[in-house]
Tab-separated table of C-alpha atoms in Angstrom:
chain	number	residue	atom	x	y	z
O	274	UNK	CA	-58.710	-4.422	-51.873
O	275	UNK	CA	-59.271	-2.382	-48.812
O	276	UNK	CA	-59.315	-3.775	-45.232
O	277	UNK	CA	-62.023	-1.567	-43.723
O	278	UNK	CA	-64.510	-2.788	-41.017
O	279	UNK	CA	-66.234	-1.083	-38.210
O	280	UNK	CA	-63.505	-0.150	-35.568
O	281	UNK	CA	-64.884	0.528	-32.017
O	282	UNK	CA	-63.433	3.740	-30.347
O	283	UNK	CA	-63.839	5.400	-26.877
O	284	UNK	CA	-65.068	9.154	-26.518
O	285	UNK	CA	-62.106	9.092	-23.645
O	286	UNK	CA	-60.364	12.359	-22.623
O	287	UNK	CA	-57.255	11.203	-23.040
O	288	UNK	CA	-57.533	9.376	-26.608
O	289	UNK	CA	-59.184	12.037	-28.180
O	290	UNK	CA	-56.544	14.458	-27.163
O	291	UNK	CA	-53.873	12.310	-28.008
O	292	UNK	CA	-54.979	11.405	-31.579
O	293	UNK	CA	-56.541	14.753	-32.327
O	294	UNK	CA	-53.134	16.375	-31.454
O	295	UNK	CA	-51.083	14.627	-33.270
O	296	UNK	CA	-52.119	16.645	-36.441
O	297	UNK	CA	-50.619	19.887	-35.386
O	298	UNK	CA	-47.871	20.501	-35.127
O	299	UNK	CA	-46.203	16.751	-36.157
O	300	UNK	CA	-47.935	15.825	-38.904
O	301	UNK	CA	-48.028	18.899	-40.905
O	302	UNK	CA	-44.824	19.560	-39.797
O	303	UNK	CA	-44.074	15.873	-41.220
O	304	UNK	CA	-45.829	16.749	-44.404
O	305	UNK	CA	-44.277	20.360	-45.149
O	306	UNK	CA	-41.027	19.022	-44.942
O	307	UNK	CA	-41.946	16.516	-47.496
O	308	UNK	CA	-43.227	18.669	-49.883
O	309	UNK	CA	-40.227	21.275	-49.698
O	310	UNK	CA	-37.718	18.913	-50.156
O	311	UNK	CA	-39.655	17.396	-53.616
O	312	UNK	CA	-40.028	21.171	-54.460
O	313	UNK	CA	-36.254	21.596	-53.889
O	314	UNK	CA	-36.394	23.837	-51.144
O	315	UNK	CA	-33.388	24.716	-49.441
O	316	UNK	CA	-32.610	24.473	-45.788
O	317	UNK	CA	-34.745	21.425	-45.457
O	318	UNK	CA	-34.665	18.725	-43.054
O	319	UNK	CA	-33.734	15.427	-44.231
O	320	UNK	CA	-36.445	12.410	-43.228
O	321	UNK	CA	-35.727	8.629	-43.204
O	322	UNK	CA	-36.143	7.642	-47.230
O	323	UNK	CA	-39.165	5.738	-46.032
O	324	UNK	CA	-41.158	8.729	-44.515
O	325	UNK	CA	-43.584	10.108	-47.008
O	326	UNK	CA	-44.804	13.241	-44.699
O	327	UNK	CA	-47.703	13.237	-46.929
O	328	UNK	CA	-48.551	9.775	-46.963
O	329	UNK	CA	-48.523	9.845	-43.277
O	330	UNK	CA	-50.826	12.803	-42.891
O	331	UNK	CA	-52.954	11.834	-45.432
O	332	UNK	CA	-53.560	8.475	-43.509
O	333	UNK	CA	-54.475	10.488	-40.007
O	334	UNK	CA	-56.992	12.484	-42.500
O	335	UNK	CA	-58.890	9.201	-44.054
O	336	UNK	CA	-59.274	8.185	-40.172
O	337	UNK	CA	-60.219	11.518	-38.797
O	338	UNK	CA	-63.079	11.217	-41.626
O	339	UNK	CA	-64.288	7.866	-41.227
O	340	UNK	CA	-65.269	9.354	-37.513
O	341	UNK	CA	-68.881	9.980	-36.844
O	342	UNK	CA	-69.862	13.528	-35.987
O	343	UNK	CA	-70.992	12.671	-32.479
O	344	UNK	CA	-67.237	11.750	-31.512
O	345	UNK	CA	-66.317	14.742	-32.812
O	346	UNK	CA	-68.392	16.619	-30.711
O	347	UNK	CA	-67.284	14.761	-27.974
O	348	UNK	CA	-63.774	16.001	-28.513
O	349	UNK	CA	-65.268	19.441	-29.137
O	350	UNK	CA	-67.241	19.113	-25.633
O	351	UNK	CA	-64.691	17.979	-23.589
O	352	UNK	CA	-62.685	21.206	-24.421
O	353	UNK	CA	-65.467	24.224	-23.948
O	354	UNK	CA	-67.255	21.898	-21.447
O	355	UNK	CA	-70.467	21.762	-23.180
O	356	UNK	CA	-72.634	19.157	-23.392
O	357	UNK	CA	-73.277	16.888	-26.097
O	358	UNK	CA	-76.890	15.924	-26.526
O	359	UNK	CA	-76.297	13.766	-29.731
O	360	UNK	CA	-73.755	11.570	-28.647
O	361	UNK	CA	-74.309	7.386	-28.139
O	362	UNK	CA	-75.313	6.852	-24.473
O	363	UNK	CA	-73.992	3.706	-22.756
O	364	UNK	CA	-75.542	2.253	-19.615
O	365	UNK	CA	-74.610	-0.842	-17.549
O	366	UNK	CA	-77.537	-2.956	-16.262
O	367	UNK	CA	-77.319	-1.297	-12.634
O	368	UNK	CA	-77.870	1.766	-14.400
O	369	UNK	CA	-74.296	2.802	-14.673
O	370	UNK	CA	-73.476	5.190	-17.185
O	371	UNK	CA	-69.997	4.619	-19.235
O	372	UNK	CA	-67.856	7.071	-21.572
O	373	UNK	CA	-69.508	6.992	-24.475
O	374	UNK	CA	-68.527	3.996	-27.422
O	375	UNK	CA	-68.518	4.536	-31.577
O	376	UNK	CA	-67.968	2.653	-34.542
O	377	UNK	CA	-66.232	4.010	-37.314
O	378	UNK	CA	-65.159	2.196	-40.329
O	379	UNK	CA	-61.177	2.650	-40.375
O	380	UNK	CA	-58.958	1.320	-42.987
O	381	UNK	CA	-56.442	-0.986	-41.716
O	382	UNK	CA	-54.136	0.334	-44.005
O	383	UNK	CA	-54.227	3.930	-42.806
O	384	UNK	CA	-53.449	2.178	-38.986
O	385	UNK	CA	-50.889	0.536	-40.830
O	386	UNK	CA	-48.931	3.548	-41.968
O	387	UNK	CA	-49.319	5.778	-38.550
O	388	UNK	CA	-47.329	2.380	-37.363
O	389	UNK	CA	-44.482	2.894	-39.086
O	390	UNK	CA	-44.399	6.140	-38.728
O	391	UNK	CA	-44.241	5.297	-35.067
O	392	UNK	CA	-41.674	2.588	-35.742
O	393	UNK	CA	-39.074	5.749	-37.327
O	394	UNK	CA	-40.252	7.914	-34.305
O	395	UNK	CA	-38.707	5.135	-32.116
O	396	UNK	CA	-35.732	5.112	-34.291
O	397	UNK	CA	-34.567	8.774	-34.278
O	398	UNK	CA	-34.928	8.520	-30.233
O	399	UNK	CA	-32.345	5.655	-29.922
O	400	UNK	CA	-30.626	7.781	-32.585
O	401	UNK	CA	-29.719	5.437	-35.281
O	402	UNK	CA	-27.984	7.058	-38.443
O	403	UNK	CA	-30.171	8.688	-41.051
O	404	UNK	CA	-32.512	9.872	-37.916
O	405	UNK	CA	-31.071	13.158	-36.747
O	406	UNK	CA	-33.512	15.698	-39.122
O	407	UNK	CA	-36.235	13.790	-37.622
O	408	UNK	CA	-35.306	13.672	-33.952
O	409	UNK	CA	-34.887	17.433	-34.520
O	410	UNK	CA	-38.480	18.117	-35.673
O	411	UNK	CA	-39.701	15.410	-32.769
O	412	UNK	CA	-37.870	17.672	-30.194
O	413	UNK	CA	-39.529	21.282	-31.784
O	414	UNK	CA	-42.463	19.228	-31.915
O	415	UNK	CA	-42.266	18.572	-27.978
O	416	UNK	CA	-41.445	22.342	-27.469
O	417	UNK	CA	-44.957	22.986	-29.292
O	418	UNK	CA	-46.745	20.614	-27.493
O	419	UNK	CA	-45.554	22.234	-23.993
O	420	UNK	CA	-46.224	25.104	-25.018
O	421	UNK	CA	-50.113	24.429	-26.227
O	422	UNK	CA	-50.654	22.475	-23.297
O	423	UNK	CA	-49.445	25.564	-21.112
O	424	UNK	CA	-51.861	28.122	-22.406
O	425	UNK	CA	-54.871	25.794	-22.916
O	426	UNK	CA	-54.858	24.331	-19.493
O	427	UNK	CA	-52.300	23.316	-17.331
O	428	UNK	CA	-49.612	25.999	-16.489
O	429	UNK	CA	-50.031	30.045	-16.233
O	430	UNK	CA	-47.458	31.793	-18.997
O	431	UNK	CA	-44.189	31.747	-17.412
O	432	UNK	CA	-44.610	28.364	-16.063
O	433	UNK	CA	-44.937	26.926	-19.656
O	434	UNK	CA	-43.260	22.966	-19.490
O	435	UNK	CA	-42.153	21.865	-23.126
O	436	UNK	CA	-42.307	18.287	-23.820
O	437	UNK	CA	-39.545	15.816	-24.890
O	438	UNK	CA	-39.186	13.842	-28.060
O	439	UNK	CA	-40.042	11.456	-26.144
O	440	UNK	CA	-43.546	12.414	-25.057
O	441	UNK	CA	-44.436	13.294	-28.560
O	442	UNK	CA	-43.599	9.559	-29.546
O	443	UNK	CA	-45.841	8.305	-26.498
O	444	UNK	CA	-48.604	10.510	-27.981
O	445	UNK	CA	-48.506	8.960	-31.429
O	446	UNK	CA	-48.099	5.114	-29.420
O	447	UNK	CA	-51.121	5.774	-27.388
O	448	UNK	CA	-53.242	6.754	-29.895
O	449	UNK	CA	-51.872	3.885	-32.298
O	450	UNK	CA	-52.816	1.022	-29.139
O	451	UNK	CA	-56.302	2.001	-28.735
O	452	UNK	CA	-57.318	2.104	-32.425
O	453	UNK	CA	-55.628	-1.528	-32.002
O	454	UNK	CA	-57.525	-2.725	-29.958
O	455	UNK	CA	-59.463	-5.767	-31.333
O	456	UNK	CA	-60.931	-8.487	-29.436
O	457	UNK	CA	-63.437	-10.512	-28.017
O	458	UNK	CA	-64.529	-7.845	-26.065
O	459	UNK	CA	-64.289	-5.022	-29.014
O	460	UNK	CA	-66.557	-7.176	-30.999
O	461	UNK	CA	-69.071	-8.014	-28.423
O	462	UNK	CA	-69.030	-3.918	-27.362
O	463	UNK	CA	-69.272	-3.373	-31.635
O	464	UNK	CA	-72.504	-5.361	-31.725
O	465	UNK	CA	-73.983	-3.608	-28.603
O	466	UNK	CA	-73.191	0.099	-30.286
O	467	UNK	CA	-73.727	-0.808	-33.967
O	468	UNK	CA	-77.558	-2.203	-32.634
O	469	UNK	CA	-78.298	1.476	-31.326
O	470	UNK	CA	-81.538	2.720	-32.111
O	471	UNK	CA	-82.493	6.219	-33.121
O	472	UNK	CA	-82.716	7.417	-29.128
O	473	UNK	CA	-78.167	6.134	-28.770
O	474	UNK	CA	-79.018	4.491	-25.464
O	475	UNK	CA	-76.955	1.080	-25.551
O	476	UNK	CA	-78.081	-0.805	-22.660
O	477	UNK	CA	-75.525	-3.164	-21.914
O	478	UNK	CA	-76.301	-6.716	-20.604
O	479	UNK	CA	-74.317	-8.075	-18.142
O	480	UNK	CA	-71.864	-10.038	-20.640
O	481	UNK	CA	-71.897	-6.860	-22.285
O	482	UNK	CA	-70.965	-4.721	-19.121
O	483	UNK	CA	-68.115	-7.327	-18.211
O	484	UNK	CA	-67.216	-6.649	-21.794
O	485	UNK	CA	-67.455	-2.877	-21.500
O	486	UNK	CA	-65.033	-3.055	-18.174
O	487	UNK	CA	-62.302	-5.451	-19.333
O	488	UNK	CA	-61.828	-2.784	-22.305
O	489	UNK	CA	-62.254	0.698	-20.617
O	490	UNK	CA	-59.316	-0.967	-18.503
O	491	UNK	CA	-57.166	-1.569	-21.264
O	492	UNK	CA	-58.168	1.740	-22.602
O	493	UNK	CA	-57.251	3.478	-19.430
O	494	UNK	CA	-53.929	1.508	-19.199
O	495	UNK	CA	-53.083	2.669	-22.477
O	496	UNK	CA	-54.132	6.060	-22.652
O	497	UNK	CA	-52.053	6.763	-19.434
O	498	UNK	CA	-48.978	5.009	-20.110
O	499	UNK	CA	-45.826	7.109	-19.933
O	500	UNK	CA	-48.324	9.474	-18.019
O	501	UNK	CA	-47.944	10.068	-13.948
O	502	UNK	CA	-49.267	7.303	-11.838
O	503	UNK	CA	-51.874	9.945	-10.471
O	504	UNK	CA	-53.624	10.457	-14.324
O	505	UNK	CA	-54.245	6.558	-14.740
O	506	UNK	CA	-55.803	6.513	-10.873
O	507	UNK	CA	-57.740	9.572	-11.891
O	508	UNK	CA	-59.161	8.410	-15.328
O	509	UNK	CA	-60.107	4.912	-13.546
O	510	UNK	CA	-61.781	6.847	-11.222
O	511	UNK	CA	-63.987	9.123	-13.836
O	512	UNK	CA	-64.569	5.676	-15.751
O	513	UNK	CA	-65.275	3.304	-12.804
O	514	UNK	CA	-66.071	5.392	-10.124
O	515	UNK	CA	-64.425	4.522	-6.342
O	516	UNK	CA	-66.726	0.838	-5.713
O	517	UNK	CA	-66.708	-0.697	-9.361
O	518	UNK	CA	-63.742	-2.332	-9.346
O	519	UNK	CA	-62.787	-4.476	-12.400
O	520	UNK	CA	-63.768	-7.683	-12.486
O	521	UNK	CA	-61.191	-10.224	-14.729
């Protein structure tokens, strides 16, 4: 029997990147060297006897299709900077307009298997035995990333900043705590969103807009973590604006 319910997720900058990313290069990376070494490739690296590369990208794939096509277009808008004119529309009693919220029915089980994927990740960086192949794709992996990053936004060529293993890792564990989060507050923000009508305003009542700030917090904590201290101060910022501050 599967576990899947309605799973509320933020059009955020920095989740969407993260989990969107994680795809290419890692995952198919992941997968390919699954499949080689069943076809008996040579010159293969060796993963953990536990890591199905294809299992684990096949997961990512049921939840990137359970998405609605709004939050994909959110992800899509946020890199050409156009504007989304579909998307759910979430407004605080005063007015106040928040990132965007979805449901989307993810399997539990998919969740479950990015998690241990995560838990090997952590396991080639401390460098336990068996580890090494996949500490070596996590570190090519990081070297893509940099790279990407360079020429889509950050850095000019020549100033091109590869990532560690480490960074990749925080990628996947960023992703992996906001389609975690389940609460009180999740729930209450799930009822608000799934009770849309055709127009995707979700006017929030206040309950629902202490709701709606207790979890763009969390989301904002997580998102950033690992990140500078100047990304999580900026992302508050976009979310909150400079005189909402959170209330507990």
């Amino acid at each position: 029997m599967t576990d899947t319910a309605p799973r509320l997720l933020p059009a955020e900058e920095n989740f969407l990147a993260d989990f969107f990313d994680l795809e290419e290069p890692l995952l198919i990376w992941l997968e390919q060297t699954t499949q080689d070494t069943r076809a008996g490739a040579d010159d293969v690296y060796t993963l953990p006897a536990d890591l199905d590369g294809e299992a684990v990208r096949a997961a990512w794939a049921r939840i990137f299709e359970a998405l609605p096509k709004a939050l994909l277009d959110e992800r899509h808008a946020l890199l050409t900077g156009e504007e989304v004119t579909t998307g759910n529309k979430v407004i605080g009693p005063d007015g106040y307009e928040h990132s965007p919220l979805y449901a989307a029915p993810v399997n539990q089980a998919d969740v479950e298997v990015l998690v241990a994927l995560l838990d090997q990740c952590r396991k080639a960086l401390a460098l336990e035995p068996g580890y090494t192949d996949l500490r070596s794709i996590l570190t090519e992996a990081g070297e893509w990333y940099g790279n990407e990053t360079a020429d889509r936004a950050r850095y000019s060529v020549g100033e091109r900043v590869p990532e560690t293993a480490e960074q990749v890792v925080n990628r996947l564990a960023r992703a992996l705590a906001v389609l975690h989060l389940q609460d009180d507050d999740t729930r209450t923000l799930l009822a608000a969103v799934t009770a849309a009508g055709p127009d995707r305003r979700i006017v929030l009542t206040e309950d629902q807009e202490q709701a709606a700030r207790r979890y763009f917090d969390r989301v904002i904590t997580a998102v950033t973590e690992g990140k500078p201290r100047i990304e999580r101060a900026f992302a508050r910022f976009v979310e909150f604006g400079d005189d909402r501050p959170v209330r507990p």
